Amino acid sequence: LPTMTLVDEIAVGGEPWQVALDRCGNTAYAVLRRDQTVVEIQDVLGVPTLGKTVAVGSEPTALALTPNGTRLYVANWVDGTLSVIDPATMTVSGVVDLNAALAEHPSKFLGDVAARPALAHPRSIAITSDGDADDDDEKVYVTEYFAQRSAPEAMNGSNGDINWVGVVYSVKVSDDSVALVQLPPVLDTGFPDSLMKPTGCFPNQLQSIAVAGDFAYVTSICASPVGPIGPKVNTHPLVSVIDTTTDTPVPAGTANIDRNFEQLYAMNATPDTSARSYPHAPADIHVHPMSGEAYIAATRTQ
């Protein structure tokens, strides 16, 4: 196996959070969460040097380039916005207000609330690529970190596992218009409660998103607050799938990774002890463009 070695190290500023490379692999862009800036790193393949720096919104958490490198989108966690950067000049060319898209959506997730900063909490970004030289026909997908209530709570709280939805913002590069994709709850996690009744969960804490072909794959910590309390009934690592051609969820593609691990352990007769571990907090996902295999980085629990 090839070994990894440190080639160079360059100081970029306070709290570097994420990096994006251009398609030539020779220019990088780092988002600095503390400094609230994006910094350009030139000559990555040679002697890396700092280029220009541009200020963005509060606590930026993610950034992504369009396929042809004409725009750089940055998710501003606290502001609830996207900064749109022109990489050629390293200047902000526009701001996309996700707060308005969330507050004014017909579903009225937040009730009768006027749009204001910090209603939305964009976390991760992925951008489509149809392989042509035009970026205007692409879409930017941005995860809303927190689930949104989709129905009133029942008097006895019985629907607390399924009356929320996950939200992903779909932004057209052509005009920066925003649509919302709702990720439905899971009605049966595969793990019954103490009365052997099915438990549900809803996509919450949408950690990451990746685009492969015509589909976007979203990881989340699927919340099951009704209980009972326990590592395999309160939360689940979930992968939800979006059809990017229609901006609709693909229910058949939804996977509760806990359930998959449980089935694997049962098949291998693994004792239900500390020998079993589960990837309860999926932090990132990558889908191989050729094989379709997904690789998920997650914190495991036993």
Short mmCIF file of C-alpha atoms in Angstrom, two decimals, residues 143 204-209 217-221 238-240 282-285 296:
data_model
loop_
_atom_site.label_atom_id
_atom_site.label_comp_id
_atom_site.label_asym_id
_atom_site.label_seq_id
_atom_site.Cartn_x
_atom_site.Cartn_y
_atom_site.Cartn_z
CA THR A 143 -28.05 20.44 4.17
CA ASN A 204 -31.85 15.31 12.19
CA GLN A 205 -28.35 16.78 12.35
CA LEU A 206 -27.79 16.42 8.60
CA GLN A 207 -24.04 16.05 8.68
CA SER A 208 -22.95 15.63 5.07
CA ILE A 209 -24.03 15.30 1.46
CA TYR A 217 -26.73 11.07 -0.62
CA VAL A 218 -27.32 12.65 2.78
CA THR A 219 -26.14 11.38 6.16
CA SER A 220 -27.96 12.28 9.35
CA ILE A 221 -28.43 11.26 12.95
CA LEU A 238 -29.28 7.26 8.34
CA VAL A 239 -28.53 7.69 4.65
CA SER A 240 -31.28 9.40 2.65
CA PRO A 282 -22.04 9.60 10.50
CA ALA A 283 -19.88 12.67 9.88
CA ASP A 284 -19.08 12.44 6.17
CA ILE A 285 -19.89 10.44 3.05
CA ILE A 296 -18.99 6.84 5.49
#
